[in-house]
Short mmCIF file of C-alpha atoms and ligand atoms in Angstrom, two decimals:
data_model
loop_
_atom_site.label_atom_id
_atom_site.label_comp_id
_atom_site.label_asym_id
_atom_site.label_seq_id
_atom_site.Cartn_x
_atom_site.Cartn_y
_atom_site.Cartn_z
CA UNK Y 415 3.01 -10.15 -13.27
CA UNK Y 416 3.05 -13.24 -11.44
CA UNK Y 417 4.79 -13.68 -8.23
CA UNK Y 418 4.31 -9.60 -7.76
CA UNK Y 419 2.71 -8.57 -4.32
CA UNK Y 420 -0.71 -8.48 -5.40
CA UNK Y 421 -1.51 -5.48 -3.21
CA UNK Y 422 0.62 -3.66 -5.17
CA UNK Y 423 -1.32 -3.77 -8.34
CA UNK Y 424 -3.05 -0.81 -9.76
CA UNK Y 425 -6.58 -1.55 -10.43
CA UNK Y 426 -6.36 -1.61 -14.19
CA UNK Y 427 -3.32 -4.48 -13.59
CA UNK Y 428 -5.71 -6.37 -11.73
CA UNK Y 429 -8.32 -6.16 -14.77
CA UNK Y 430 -5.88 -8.08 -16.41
CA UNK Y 431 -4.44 -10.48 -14.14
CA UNK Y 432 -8.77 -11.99 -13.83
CA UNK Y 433 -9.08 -11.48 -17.22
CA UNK Y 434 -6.33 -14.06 -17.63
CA UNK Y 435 -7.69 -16.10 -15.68
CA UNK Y 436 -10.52 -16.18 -17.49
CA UNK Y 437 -12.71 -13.86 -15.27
CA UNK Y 438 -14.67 -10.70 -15.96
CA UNK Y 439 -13.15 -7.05 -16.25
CA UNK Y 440 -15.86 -6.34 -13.01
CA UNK Y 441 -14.18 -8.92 -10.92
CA UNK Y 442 -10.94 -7.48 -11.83
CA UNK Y 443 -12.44 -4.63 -9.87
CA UNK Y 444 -13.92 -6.11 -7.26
CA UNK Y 445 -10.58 -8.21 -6.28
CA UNK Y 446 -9.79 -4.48 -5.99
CA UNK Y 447 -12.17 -3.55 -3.33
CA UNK Y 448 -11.39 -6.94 -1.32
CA UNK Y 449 -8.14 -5.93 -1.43
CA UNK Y 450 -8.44 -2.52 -0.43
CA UNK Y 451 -11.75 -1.36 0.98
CA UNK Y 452 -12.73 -4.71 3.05
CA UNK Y 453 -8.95 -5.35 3.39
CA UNK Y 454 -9.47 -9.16 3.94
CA UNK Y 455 -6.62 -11.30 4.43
CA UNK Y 456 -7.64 -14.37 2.30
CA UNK Y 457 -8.52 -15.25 -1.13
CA UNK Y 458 -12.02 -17.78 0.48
CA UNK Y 459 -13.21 -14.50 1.75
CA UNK Y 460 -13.48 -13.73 -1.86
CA UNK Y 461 -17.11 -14.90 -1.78
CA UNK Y 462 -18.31 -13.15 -5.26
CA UNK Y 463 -15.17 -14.24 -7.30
CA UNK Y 464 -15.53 -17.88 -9.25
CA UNK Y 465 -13.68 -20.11 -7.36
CA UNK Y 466 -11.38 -20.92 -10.50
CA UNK Y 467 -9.99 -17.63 -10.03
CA UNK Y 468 -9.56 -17.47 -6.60
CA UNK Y 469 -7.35 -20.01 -6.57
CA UNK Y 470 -5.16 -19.16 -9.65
CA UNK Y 471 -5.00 -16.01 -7.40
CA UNK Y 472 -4.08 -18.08 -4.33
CA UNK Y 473 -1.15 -19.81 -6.65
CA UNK Y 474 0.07 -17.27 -8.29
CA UNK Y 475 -0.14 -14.68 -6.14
CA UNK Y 476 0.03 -15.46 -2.25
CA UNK Y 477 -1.98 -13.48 0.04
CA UNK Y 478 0.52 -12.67 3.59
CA UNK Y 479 0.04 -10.76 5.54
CA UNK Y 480 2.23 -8.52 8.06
CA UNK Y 481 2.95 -10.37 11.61
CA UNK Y 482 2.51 -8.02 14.70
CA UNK Y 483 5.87 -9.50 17.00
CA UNK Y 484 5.82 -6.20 19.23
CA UNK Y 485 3.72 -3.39 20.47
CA UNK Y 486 4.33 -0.63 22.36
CA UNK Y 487 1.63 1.97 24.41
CA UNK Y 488 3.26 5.32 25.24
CA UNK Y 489 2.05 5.87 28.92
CA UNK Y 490 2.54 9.80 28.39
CA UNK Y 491 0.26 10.28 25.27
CA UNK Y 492 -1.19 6.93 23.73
CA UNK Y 493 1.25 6.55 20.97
CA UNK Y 494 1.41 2.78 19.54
CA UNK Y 495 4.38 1.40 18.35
CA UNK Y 496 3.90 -1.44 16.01
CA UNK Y 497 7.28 -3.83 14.92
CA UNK Y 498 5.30 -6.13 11.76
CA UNK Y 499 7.67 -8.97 10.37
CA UNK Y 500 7.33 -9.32 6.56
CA UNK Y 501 6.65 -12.53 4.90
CA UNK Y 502 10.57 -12.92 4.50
CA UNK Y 503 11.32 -12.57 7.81
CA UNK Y 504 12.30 -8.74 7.69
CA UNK Y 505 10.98 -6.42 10.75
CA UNK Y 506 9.23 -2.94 10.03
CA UNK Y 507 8.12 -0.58 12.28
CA UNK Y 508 4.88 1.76 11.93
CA UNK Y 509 3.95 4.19 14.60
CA UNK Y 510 -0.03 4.94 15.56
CA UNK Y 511 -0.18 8.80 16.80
CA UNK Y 512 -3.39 10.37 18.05
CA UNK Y 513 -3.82 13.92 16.99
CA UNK Y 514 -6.41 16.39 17.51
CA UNK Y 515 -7.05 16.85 13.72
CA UNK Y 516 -7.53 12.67 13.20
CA UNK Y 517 -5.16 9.85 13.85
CA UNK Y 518 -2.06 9.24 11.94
CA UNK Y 519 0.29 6.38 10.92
CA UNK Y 520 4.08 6.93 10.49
CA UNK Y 521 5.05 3.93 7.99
CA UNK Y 522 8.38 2.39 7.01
CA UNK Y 523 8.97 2.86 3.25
CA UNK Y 524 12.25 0.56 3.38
CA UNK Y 525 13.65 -2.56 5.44
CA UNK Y 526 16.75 -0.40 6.52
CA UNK Y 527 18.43 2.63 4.86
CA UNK Y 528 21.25 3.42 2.73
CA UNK Y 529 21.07 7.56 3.30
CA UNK Y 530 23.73 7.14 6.41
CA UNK Y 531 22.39 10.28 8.21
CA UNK Y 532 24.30 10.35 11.25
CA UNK Y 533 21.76 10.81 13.78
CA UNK Y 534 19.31 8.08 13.01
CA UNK Y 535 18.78 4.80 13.67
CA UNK Y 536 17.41 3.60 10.73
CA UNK Y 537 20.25 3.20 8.44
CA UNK Y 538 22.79 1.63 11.09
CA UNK Y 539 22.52 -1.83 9.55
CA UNK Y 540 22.17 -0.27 5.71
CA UNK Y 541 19.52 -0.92 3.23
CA UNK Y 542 18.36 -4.55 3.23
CA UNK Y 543 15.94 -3.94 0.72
CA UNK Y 544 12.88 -1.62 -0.43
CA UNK Y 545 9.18 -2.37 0.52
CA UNK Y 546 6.61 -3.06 -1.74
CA UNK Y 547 3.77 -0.97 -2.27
CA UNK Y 548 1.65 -3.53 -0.96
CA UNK Y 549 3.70 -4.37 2.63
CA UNK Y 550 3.34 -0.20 2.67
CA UNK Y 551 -0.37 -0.21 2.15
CA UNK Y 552 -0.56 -3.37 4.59
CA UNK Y 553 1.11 -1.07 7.49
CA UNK Y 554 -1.95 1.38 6.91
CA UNK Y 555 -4.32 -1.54 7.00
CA UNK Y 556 -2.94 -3.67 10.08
CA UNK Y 557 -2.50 -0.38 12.41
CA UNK Y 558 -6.56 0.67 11.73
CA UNK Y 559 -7.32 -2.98 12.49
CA UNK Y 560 -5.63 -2.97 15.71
CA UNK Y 561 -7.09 0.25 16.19
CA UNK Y 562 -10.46 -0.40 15.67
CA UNK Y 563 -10.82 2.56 13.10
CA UNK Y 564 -9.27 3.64 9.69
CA UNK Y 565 -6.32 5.67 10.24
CA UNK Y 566 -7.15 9.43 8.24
CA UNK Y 567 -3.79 10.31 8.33
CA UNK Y 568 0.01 8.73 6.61
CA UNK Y 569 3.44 9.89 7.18
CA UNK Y 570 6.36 8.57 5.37
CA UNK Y 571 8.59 9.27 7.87
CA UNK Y 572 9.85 5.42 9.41
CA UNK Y 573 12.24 3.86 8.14
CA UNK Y 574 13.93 4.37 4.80
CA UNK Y 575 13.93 7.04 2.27
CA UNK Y 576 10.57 6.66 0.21
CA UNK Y 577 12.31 8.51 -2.98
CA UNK Y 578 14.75 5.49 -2.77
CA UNK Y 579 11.79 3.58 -3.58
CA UNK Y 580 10.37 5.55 -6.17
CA UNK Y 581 7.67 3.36 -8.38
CA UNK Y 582 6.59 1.84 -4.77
CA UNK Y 583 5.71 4.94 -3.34
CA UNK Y 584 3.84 6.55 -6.08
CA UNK Y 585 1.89 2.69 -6.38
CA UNK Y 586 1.09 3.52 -2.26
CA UNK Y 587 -0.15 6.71 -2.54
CA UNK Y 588 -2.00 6.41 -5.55
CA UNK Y 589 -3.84 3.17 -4.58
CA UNK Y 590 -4.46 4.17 -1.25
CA UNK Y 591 -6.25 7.47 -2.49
CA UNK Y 592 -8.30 5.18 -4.83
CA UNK Y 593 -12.11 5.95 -4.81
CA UNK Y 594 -12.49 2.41 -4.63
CA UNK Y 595 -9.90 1.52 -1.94
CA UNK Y 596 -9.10 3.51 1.07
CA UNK Y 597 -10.11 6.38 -0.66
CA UNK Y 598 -7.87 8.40 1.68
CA UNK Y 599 -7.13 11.95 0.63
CA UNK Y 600 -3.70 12.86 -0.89
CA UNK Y 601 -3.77 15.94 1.46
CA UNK Y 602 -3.54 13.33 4.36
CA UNK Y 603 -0.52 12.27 3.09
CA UNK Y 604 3.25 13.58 3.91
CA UNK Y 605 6.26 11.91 2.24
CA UNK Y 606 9.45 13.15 3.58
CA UNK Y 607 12.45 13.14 1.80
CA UNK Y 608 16.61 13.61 2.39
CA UNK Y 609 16.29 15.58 -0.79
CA UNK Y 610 17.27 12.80 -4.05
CA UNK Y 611 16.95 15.80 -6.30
CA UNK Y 612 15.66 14.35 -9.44
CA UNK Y 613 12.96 12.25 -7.62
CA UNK Y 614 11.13 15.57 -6.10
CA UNK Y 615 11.13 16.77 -10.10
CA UNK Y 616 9.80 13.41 -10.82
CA UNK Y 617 7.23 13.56 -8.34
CA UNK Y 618 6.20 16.87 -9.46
CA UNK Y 619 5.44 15.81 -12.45
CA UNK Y 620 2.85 13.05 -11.28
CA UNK Y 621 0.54 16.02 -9.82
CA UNK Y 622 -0.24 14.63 -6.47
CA UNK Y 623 -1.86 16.36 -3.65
CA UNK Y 624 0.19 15.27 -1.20
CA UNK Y 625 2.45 17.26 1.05
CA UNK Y 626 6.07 16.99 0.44
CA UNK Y 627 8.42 17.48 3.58
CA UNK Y 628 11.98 17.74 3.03
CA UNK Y 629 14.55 16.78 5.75
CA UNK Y 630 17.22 19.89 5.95
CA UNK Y 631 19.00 19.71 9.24
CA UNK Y 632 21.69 22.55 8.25
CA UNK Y 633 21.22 25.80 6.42
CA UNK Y 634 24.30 25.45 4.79
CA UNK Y 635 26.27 22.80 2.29
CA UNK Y 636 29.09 22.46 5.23
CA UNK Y 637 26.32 22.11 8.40
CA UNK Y 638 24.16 19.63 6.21
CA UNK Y 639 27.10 17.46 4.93
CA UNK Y 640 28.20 17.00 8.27
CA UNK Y 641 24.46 15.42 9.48
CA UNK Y 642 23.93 13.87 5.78
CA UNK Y 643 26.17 12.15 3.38
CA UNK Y 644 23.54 12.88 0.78
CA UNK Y 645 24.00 16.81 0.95
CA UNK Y 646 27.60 16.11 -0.55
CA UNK Y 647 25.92 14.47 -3.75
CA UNK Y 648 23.18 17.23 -3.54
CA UNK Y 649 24.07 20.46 -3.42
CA UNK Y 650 21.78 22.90 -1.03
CA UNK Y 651 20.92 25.45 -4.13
CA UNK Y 652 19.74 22.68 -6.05
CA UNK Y 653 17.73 21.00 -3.33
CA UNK Y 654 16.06 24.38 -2.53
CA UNK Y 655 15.69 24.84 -6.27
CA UNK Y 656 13.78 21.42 -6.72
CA UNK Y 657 11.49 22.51 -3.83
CA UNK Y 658 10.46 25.54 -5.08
CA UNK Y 659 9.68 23.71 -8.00
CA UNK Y 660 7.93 20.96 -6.62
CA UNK Y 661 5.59 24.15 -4.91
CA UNK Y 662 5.05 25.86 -7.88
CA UNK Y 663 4.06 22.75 -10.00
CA UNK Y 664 1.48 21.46 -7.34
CA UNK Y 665 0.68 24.50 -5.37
CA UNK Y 666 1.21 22.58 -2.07
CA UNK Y 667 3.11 24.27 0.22
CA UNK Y 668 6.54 22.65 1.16
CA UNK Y 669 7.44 21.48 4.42
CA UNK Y 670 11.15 21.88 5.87
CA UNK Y 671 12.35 19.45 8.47
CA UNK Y 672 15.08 20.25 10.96
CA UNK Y 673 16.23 18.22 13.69
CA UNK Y 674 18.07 20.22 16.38
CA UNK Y 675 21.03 18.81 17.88
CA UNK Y 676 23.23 19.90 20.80
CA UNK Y 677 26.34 21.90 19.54
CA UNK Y 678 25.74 21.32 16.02
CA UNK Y 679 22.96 23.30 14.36
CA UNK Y 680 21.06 24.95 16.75
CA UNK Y 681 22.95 28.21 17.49
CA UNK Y 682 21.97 32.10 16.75
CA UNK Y 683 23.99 32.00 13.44
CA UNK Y 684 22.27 28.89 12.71
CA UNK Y 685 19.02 30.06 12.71
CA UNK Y 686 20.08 32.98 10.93
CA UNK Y 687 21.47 31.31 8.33
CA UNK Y 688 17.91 29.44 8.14
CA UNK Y 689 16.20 32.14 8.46
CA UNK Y 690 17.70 33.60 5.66
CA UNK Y 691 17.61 30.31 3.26
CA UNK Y 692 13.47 29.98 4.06
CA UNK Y 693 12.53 33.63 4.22
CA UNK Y 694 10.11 34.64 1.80
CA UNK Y 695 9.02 30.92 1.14
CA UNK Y 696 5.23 29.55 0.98
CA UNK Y 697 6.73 26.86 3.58
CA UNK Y 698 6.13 25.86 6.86
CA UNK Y 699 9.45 24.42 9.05
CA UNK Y 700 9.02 22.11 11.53
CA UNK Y 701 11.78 21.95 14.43
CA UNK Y 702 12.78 18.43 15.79
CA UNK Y 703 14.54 17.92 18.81
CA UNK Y 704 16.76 14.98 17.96
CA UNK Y 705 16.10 11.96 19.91
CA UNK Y 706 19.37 10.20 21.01
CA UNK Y 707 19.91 7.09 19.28
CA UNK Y 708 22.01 4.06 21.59
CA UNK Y 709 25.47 4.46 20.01
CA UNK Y 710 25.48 7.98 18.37
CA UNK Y 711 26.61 10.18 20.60
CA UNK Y 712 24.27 13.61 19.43
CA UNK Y 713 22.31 14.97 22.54
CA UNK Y 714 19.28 17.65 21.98
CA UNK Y 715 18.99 20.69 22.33
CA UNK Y 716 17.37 22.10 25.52
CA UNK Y 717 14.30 23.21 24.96
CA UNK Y 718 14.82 27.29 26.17
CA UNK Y 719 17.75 26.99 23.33
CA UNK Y 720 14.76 25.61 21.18
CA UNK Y 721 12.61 28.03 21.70
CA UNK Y 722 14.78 30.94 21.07
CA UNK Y 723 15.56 29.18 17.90
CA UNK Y 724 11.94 29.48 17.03
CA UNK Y 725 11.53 33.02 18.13
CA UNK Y 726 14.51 34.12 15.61
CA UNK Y 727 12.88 32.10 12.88
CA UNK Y 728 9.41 33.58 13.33
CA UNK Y 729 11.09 37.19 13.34
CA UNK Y 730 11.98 36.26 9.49
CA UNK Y 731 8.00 35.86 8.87
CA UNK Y 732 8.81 32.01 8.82
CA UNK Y 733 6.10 29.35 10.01
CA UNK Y 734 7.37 27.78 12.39
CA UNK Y 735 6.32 24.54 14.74
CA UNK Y 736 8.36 22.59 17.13
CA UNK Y 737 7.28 18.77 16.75
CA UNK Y 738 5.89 17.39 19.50
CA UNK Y 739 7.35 14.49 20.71
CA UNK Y 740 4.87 11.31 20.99
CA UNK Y 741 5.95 8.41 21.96
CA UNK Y 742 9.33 9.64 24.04
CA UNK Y 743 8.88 6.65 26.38
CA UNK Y 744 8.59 3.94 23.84
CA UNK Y 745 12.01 4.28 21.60
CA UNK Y 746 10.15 7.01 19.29
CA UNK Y 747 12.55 7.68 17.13
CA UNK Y 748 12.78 6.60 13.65
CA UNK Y 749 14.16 2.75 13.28
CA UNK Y 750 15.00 2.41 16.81
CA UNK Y 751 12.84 -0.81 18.24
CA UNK Y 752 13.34 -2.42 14.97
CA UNK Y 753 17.18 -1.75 16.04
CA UNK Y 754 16.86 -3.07 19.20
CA UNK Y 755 14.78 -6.45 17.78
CA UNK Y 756 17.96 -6.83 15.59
CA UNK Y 757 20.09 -6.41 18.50
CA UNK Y 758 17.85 -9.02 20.66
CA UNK Y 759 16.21 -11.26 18.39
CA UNK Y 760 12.75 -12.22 19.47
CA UNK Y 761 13.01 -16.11 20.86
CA UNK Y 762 12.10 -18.21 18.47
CA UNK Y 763 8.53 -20.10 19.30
N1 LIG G 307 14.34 9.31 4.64
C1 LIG G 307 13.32 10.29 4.90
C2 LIG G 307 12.35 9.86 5.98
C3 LIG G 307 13.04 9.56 7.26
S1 LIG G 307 12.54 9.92 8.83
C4 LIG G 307 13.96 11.61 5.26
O1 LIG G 307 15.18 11.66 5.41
O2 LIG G 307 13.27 12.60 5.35
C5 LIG G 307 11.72 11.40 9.03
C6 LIG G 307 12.51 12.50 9.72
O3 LIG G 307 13.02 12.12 11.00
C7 LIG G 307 13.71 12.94 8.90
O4 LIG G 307 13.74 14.34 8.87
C8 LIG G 307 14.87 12.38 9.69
O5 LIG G 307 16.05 13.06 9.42
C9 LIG G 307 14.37 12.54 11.11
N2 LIG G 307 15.06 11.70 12.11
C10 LIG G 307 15.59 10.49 11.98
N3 LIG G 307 16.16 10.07 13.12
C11 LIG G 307 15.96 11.05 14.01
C12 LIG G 307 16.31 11.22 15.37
N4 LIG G 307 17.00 10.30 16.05
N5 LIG G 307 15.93 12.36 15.97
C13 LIG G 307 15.25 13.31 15.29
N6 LIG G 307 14.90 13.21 14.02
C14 LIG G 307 15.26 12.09 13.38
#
């Protein structure tokens, strides 16, 4: 296991790693809670681990940490951008949102994205490469420390597409949910998806709590295929069919994303056609008026044509919300000031 992201070790795997080492199975565990409940950044802090093992630890197994190079305060509502460069140089972005119900953290799953969908800005430069668990968990960490307070709430929803990055995400949720790490609750946690088919059955099968929220965009195989390259490898029926699933295994209740664009998939027939794919469904659909992305040419819908898309939903018994939009001032969108970083890289020091 050497060389692995330490933070990314299940506690068990961390048992082992001290054990060879020549430590105790307890100090397997509490490498575990440095890790994860104090969240310190250095092996010295270790102060109850024999030194011999702190620094095999500190030579096998590196300790970074994620390197704040921008922030950004929303004026209008208090949103926090955060841009954190990785250890190899690679930029992330995580997004701090204040909500009535707790605060929240929107975290990257991937450096880049190789979905394609049209109208974001995430996968304009294509996957570089997936995250690890750990440089996940650290987003949730680093954001509560410049925060002051543990965030209660994760989104999956920054850059990548977490089901792209399958064993890493399960590893992040289940070791931040960890009695003896975070110990944040898997109904705090929302992993949204472009719809990889045979990842939501896989997921299902791991019986997690956490809410799954699947990114539709189009009621239809033509409207969807024309947002997302995926829908043309995915088929809408079986998508659908792999949420219901997913519901019925776990009993949480799906969430449907749609982001409303200008022209495209925000008409009457539109929402019919919605209306008519979701009705009946324990789901709740949340409306997204697309933010315009520099270079992609999509403009949102106006808000009376966003409401009356609402209205027709709701008349179909559907649950509907339109996202708010935090952070409008401070390139909120999904991928778009690690974009702009790429565009005008930071001068070096
Ligand atoms: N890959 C995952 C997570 C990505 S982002 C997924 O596809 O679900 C979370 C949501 O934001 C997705 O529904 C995505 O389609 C949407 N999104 C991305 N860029 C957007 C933009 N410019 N405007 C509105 N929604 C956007």
């Amino acid at each position: 296991m050497s060389g692995q992201d330490i933070r990314s070790l299940y506690q068990e795997e961390l048992i082992q790693v001290v054990r060879e080492m020549g430590g105790r199975d307890f100090q397997g565990k509490q490498l575990f809670r440095w890790l994860h409940q104090k969240q310190v950044g250095s092996y010295q802090e270790m102060t109850d681990l024999p030194k011999a093992v702190r620094s095999q630890l500190e030579e096998g197994y590196p300790l970074t940490s994620l390197y704040p190079v921008d922030t950004q305060v929303s004026a209008l509502d208090g949103t926090r951008k955060f841009l954190f460069a990785l250890a190899d140089g690679q930029m992330v972005e995580s997004v701090w949102m204040h909500y009535r119900h707790g605060d929240s953290v929107c975290i990257s799953s991937q450096a880049g994205c190789r979905m394609g969908c049209r109208f974001c800005a995430s996968t304009i430069g294509g996957l570089i490469r997936g995250l690890s668990a750990g440089e996940m968990l650290e987003q949730v960490y680093a954001v509560g420390r410049a925060m002051g307070k543990p965030v209660s709430h994760v989104v999956v929803m920054g850059t990548g597409e977490p089901l792209d990055n399958y064993d890493q995400i399960l590893r992040f949720i289940r070791i931040l949910s960890h009695e003896q790490g975070m110990h944040m609750s898997q109904r705090n946690m929302t992993v949204s998806t472009c719809g990889i088919v045979p990842r939501i059955y896989d997921l299902a099968r791991e019986k997690l709590q956490i809410t799954l929220a699947l990114s539709l965009h189009g009621a239809t195989d033509a409207k969807r295929q024309k947002l997302m390259p995926i829908a043309k490898e995915y088929h809408l029926d079986a998508v659908m069919k792999a949420c219901d699933h997913y519901f019925k295994s776990t009993g949480r209740r799906m969430t449907y994303e749609y982001s409303m664009v200008s022209g495209m998939n925000d008409t009457g027939q539109d929402a019919a056609e919605l209306g008519r794919l979701l009705r009946g469904k324990n789901c709740h659909l949340n409306l997204i008026p697309v933010n315009p992305v520099k270079g992609r040419s999509f403009r949102q819908s106006d808000k009376k044509v966003v409401a009356r898309f609402k209205n027709k939903l709701e008349k179909y018994g559907i649950n509907v919300t339109i996202r708010r939009e935090m952070g409008r001032d401070i390139d909120g969108a999904c991928g778009q000031l690690r974009r702009r970083h790429m565009e005008e890289p930071p001068v070096a020091e």
